[in-house]
Structures are given as C-alpha cells and as structure tokens.
Coordinates of C-alpha atoms in Angstrom, one line a residue:
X1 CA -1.6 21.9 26.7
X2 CA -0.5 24.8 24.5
X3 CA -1.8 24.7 21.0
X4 CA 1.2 25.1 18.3
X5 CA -0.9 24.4 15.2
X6 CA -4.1 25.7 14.1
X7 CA -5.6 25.0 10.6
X8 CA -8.8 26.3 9.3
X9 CA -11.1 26.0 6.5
X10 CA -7.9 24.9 4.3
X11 CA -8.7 24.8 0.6
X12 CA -6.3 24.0 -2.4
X13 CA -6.9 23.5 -5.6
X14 CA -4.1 22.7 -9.0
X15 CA -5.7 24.1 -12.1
X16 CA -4.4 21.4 -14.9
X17 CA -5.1 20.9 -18.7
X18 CA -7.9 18.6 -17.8
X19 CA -9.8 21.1 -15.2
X20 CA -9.8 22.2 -12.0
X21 CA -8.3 19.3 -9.3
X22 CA -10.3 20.0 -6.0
X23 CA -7.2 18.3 -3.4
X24 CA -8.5 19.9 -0.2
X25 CA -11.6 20.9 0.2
X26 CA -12.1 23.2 3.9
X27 CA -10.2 21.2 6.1
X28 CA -9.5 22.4 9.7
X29 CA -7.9 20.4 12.5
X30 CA -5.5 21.5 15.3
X31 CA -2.4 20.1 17.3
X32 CA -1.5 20.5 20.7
X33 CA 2.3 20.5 22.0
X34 CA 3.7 17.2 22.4
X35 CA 0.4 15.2 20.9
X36 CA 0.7 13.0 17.5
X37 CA -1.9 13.6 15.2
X38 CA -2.8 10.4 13.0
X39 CA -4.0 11.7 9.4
X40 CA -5.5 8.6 7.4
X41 CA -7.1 7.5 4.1
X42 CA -6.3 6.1 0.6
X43 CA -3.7 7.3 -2.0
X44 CA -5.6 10.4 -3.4
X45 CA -7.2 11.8 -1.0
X46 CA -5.1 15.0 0.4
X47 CA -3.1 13.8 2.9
X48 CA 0.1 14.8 1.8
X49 CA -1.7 18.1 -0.2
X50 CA -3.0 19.3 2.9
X51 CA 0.7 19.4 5.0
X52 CA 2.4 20.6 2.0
X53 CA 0.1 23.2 1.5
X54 CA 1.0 24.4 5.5
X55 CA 4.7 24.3 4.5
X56 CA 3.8 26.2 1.4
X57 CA 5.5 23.7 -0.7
X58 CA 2.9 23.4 -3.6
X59 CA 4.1 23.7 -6.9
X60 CA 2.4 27.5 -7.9
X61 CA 1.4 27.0 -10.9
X62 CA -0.3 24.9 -10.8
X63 CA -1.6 24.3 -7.5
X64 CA -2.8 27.2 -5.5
X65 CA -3.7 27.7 -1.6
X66 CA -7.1 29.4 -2.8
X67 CA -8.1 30.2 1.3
X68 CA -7.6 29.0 5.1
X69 CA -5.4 29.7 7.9
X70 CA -2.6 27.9 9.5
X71 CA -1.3 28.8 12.8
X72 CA 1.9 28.1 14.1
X73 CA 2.7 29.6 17.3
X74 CA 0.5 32.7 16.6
X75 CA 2.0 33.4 13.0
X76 CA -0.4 32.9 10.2
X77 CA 2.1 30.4 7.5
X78 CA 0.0 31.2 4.5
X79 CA 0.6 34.7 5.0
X80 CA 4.2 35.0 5.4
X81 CA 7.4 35.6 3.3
X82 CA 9.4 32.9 1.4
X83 CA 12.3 33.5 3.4
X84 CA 10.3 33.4 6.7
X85 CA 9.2 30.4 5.6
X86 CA 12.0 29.2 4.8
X87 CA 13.7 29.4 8.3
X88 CA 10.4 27.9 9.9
X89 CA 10.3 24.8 7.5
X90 CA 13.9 24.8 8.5
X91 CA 14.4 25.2 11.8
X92 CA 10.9 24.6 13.8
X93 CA 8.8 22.6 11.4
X94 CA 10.5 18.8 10.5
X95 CA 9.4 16.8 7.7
X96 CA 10.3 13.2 7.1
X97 CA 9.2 12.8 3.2
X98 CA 8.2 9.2 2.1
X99 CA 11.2 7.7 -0.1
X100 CA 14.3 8.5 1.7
X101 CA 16.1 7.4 -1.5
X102 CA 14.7 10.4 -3.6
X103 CA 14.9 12.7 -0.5
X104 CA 18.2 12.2 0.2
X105 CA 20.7 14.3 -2.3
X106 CA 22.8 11.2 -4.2
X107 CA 25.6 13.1 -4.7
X108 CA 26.5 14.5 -1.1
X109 CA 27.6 12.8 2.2
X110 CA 25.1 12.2 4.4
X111 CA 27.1 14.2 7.1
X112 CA 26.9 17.6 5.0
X113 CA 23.4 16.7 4.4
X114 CA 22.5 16.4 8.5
X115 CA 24.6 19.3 9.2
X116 CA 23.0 21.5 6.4
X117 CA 20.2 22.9 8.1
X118 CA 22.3 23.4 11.3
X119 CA 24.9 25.4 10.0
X120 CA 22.3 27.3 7.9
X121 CA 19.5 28.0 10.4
X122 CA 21.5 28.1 13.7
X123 CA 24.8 29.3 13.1
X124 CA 27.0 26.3 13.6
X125 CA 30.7 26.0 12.6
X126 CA 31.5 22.8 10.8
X127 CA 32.9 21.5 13.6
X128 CA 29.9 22.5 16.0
X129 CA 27.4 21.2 13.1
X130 CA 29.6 17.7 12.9
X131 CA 29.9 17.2 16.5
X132 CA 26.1 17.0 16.8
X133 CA 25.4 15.0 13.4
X134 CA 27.5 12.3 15.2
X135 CA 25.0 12.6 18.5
X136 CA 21.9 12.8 16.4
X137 CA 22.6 9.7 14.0
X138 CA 23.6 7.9 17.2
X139 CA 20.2 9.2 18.7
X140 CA 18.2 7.4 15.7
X141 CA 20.6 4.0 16.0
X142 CA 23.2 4.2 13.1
X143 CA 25.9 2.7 14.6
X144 CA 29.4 4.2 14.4
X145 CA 28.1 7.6 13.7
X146 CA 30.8 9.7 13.4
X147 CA 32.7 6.7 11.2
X148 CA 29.7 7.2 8.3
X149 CA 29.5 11.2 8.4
X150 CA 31.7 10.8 5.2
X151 CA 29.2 7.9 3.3
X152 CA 26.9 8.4 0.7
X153 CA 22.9 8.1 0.3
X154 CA 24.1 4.8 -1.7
X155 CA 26.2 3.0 1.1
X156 CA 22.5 2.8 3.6
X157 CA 20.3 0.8 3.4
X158 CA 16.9 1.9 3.4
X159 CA 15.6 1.5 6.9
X160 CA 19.1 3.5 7.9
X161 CA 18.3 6.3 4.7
X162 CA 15.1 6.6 7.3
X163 CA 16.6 7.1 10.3
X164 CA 19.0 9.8 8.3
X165 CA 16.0 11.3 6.8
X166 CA 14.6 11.4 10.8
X167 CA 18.4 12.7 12.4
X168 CA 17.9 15.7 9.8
X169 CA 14.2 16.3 10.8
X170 CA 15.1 17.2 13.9
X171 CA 18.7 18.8 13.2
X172 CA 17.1 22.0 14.8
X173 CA 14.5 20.4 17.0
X174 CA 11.6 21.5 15.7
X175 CA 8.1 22.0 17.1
X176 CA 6.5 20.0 14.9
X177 CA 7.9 17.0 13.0
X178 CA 5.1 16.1 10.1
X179 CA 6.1 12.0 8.8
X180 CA 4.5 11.4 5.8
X181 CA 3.8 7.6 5.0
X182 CA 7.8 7.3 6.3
X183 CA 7.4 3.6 6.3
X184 CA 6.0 3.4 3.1
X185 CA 8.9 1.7 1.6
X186 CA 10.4 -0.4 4.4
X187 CA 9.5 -4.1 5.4
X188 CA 7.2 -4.7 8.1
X189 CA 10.6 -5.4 10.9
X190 CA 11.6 -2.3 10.0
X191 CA 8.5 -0.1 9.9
X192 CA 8.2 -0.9 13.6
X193 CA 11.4 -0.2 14.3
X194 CA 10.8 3.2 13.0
X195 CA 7.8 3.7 14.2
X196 CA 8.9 2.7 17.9
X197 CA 12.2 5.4 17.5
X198 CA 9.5 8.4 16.1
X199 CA 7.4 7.5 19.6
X200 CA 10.6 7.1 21.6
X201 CA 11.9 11.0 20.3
X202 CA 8.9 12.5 20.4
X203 CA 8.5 11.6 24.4
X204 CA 12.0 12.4 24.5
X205 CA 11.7 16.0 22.8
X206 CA 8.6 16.6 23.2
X207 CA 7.4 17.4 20.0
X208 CA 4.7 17.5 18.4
X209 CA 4.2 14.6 15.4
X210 CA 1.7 14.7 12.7
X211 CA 1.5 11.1 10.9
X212 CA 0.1 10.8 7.5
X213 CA -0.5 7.4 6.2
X214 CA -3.3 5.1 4.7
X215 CA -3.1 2.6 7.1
X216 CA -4.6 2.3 10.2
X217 CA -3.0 -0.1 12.3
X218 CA 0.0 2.0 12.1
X219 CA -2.3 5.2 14.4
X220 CA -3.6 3.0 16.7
X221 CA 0.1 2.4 18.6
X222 CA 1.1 5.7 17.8
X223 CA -1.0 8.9 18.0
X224 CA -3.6 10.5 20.6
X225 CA -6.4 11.6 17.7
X226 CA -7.3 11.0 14.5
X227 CA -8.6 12.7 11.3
X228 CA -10.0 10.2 8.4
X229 CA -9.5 12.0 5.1
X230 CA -11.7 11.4 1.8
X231 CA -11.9 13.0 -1.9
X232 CA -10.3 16.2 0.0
X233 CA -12.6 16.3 3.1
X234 CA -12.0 15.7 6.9
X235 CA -14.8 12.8 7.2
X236 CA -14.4 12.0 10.6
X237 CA -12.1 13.1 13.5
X238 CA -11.8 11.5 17.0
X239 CA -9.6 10.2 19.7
X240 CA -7.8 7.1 18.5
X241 CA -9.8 4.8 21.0
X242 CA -13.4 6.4 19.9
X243 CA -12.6 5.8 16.2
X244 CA -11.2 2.1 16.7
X245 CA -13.8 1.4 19.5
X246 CA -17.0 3.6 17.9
X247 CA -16.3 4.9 13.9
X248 CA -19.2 6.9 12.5
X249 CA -18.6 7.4 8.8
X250 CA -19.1 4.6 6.4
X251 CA -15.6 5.0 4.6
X252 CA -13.7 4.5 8.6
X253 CA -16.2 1.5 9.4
X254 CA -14.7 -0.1 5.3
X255 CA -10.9 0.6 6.5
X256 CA -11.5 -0.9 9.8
X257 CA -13.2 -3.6 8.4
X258 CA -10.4 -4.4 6.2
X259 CA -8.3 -4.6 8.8
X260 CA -6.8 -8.1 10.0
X261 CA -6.9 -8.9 13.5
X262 CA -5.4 -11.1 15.8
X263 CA -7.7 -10.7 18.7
X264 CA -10.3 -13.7 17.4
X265 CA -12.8 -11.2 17.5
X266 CA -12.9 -10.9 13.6
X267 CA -14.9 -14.3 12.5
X268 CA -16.0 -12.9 9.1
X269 CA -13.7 -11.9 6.2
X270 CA -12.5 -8.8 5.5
X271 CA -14.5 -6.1 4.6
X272 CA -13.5 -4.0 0.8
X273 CA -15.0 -0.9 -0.1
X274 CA -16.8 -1.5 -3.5
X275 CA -16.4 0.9 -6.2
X276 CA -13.4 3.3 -6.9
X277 CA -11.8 6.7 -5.4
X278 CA -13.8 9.9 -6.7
X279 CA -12.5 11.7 -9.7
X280 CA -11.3 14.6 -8.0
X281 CA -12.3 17.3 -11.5
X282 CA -15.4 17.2 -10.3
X283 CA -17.0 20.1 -7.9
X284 CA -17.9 18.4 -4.8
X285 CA -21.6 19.3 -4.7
X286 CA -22.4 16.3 -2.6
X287 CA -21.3 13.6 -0.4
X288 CA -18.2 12.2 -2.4
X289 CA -18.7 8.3 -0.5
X290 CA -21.9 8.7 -1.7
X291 CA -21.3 5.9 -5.0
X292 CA -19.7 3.6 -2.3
X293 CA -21.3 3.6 0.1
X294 CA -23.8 1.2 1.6
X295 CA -26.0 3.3 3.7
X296 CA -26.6 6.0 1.0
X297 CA -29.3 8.2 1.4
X298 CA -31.4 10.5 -1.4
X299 CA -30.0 13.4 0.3
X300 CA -26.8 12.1 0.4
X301 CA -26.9 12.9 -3.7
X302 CA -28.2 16.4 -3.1
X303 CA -26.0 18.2 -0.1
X304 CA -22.4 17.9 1.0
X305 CA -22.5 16.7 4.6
X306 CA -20.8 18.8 7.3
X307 CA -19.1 17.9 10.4
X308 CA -21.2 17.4 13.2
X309 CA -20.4 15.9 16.8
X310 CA -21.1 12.1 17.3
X311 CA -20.0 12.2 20.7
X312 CA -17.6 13.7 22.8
X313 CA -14.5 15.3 20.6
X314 CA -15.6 12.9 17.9
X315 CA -16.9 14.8 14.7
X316 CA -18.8 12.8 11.8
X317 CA -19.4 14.2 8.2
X318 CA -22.4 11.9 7.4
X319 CA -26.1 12.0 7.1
X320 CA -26.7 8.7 8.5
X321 CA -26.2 7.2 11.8
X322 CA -24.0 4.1 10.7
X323 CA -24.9 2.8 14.6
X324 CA -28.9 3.5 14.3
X325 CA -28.7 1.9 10.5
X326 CA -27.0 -1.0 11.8
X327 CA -29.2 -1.7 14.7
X328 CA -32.3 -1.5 11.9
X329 CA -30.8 -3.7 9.2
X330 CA -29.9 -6.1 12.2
X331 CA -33.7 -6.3 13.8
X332 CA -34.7 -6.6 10.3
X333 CA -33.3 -9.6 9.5
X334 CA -34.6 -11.3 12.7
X335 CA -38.1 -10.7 11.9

C-alpha cells in the first residue's frame, strides 16, 4: 500500500513560566493509504500534541516543534509555508476536533460553515459549494439536509454537531482525516453510531484515519495498528490483534486490564495503574513508567528505554519482558 504519512523522531516542547514542558519526546510512526491508525493513552500524554504539531497548529510561543519530519505525500509539513499549509490542512488533511460545540463557529449557519473550505480551497460557487453540503450532510445521516443548511451550531444536537464537524472534514476529501477523541462528549449510543459512520466513509473514500483517544475498546473495532503513548513517548506499537492478544509494556498490560469484558474470560477485577501521570517539567532521563510500574528494574531508574521489536511489526519500549516476568512470578508462587 502506498505510504501517505511519514513521521520521524518528532519532538515538541512549550517553554512556560514554570519550565520547559517536554510534550513529545522522538516519536515516529507511519500511515499507509486507506489504514486507520489507533493512537492511545491517558489525558497528558501527547496524543493530540503530536497531530497538532504535524498540522503545525501549536501555539509558537510557546510551544515549539524543536526537530522531526513529517511526510505527507513526499512534502516535508514542518518545512513548508503557512499558506502551503494552510491549503493542505484544508483541502487534503481532515480533522474532526473533540467538542463539536467549541469547534463549530456559534454565530454562522452550519451550511456556510460546510461550504467554507469548498469554496475557499476548490473553487466552488455558492451554488456548487451548497449543492454538495446538502449531499455530504446526507452522507453523515442529518436528515433533511438541504432543509438545515440555514440552522445554527445551537439548533443540533451534539451527536448531529459531530456528524457536521465529520461532513466538513471531508468537504475536500482529504487524504488523511485525523479524529481526535471525537466521541469524547457523546453518550455511549451515539459514540458507536459515530464510530460505525467514520469506518463506513473511510471504506467508502478510502482514506486514511488516524484515531486518537484514551480508550481502548474504541481501536479494537476500528483501526489496523496501534501506537500506545506515555509521558510524550511511543511505548509500544503493534497491530491491533498483537497488542490485544500479546501487550509488552507494563502501562498497555494496566489499560487492558482495566478494561471490562464481556467474554467471561475476566474472573478477577479490574486492574488500576497505581500512582499518578509524570510531571511532564522534568527531562526524561529515564523510563517515565518507571514510579508505576510493577516490574521496575534498577536500570529502569538509570536509561530511557528504546523501541525494540517484540515480535513481528510489534515494537516495545521496556527493559523487561512483561511475558518472561510473568511466567517467573507465576512458578514462584507454586513453589
């Protein structure tokens, strides 16, 4: 499959009153055309710093992209204009932001909102550019389309400000539409519901999704691979059935364990990770899971782990082998 996004080595920091905030710390990952790419972990931990930083949407000052490269169809984004970059976040990258209410503009119709980026980045007439907000806000199931192209933000509900936020995603049908935590908000009905009409476009279009959010029942249903984020770090990256089936880094094993399931196979309660997120000010000089984390190791305390393979596609940041420490602690207790 042809690869539309390359990210290396990312790293972005926001220099505040209180120090230095290390958001993402080298992160690299890549997305092929038509895939969806799950990105997962906990409020804090550079999910949503790590696609804004590709879109160039971090606040300078105070954040700064201090290095990395991100590909996107064989143009380097952190390199180019504001005005390229401008048409490309436009026109060929789609994002669907998390709270449709403070995404949406309160004060315009949600027609001239929809129609915005078509008129703007393909040359539309009105009445080109209304014609085909009608046929995308039928394509994400608001009834009577062309009847609301006059309503405001105010007259949706939430669940329907979603699917407006999703119509004007892919206004220009992008390459690449990034969701992040786009059900968030929503109740659990209508979370599916959107998740089911992101799955049914993207087969549909055949574009590529990236999915940030901190849960993962949400991936397992919806994307191909997966990349477990922590304190600014890729910890562990695999396909979604080698991470569900076989997860390598303590912090994946804690959110899978705190996962219910319905399956009987879950006899014990559910797991919590003990302790609290990393304070982020300080230089990452070694393993940030290291004060939660059940397995630690002296060297986890001295050296920052790098990502090393675990298996086929599947890459670990960890100094232990969570399988070989289980198996120990297991023939431990039955002597």
């Amino acid at each position: 499959m042809p690869r539309v996004l390359e990210v290396k080595d990312l790293v972005t920091r926001f220099h505040t009153p209180e120090g230095v905030v290390h958001a993402v710390n080298g992160v690299s990952f890549y997305l092929d055309e038509g895939e969806t790419l799950g990105i997962v972990g906990e409020s804090g931990c550079g999910k949503s710093v790590t696609v804004l930083s590709i879109l160039r949407l971090i606040p300078e000052p105070p954040g700064r992209i201090e290095r990395g490269q991100a590909n996107f169809m064989g143009r380097d984004l952190l390199t180019l204009s504001k005005e390229e970059m401008r048409y490309i976040r436009g026109a060929q990258i789609g994002m669907i932001f998390q709270d449709p209410m403070t995404s949406l503009n309160p004060v315009m119709t949600i027609g001239k909102q929809v129609a915005e980026p078509m008129v703007e980045h393909l040359g539309m007439t009105e009445t080109q550019a209304k014609d085909r907000v009608a046929e995308l806000l039928g394509m994400v199931g608001i009834p009577r389309a062309r009847e609301r192209f006059d309503d405001f933000p105010h007259q949706f509900s939430g669940g329907m400000r979603q699917r407006v936020m999703i119509a004007m995603a892919l206004s220009c049908s992008p390459k690449i539409l990034i969701a992040d935590e786009p059900t968030t908000a929503l109740d659990v009905t209508i979370q599916a519901q959107i998740i089911d009409l992101v799955k049914e476009l993207r087969d549909k279009l055949g574009m590529a999704v990236i999915w940030i959010t901190h849960d993962l029942g949400i991936i397992a249903g919806l994307a191909e691979r997966v990349m477990v984020m922590y304190a600014g770090f890729a910890v562990e990256k695999a396909s979604v059935r080698d991470l569900y089936a076989d997860p390598r880094h303590p912090y994946t094993v804690g959110l899978l364990g705190s996962l219910p399931r319905i399956d009987g196979r879950h006899s014990q309660r559910l797991m919590s990770i003990e302790g609290r997120p990393p304070d982020l000010l300080e230089e990452p000089r070694y393993c940030p899971f290291s004060p939660r984390c059940p397995y630690v190791l002296e060297t986890c305390w001295e050296e920052h782990p790098e990502l090393r393979l675990a298996g086929y596609q599947h890459e670990v940041a960890c100094w232990v082998d969570v399988k070989e420490a289980d198996l120990q602690k297991a023939a431990a207790g039955n002597d």
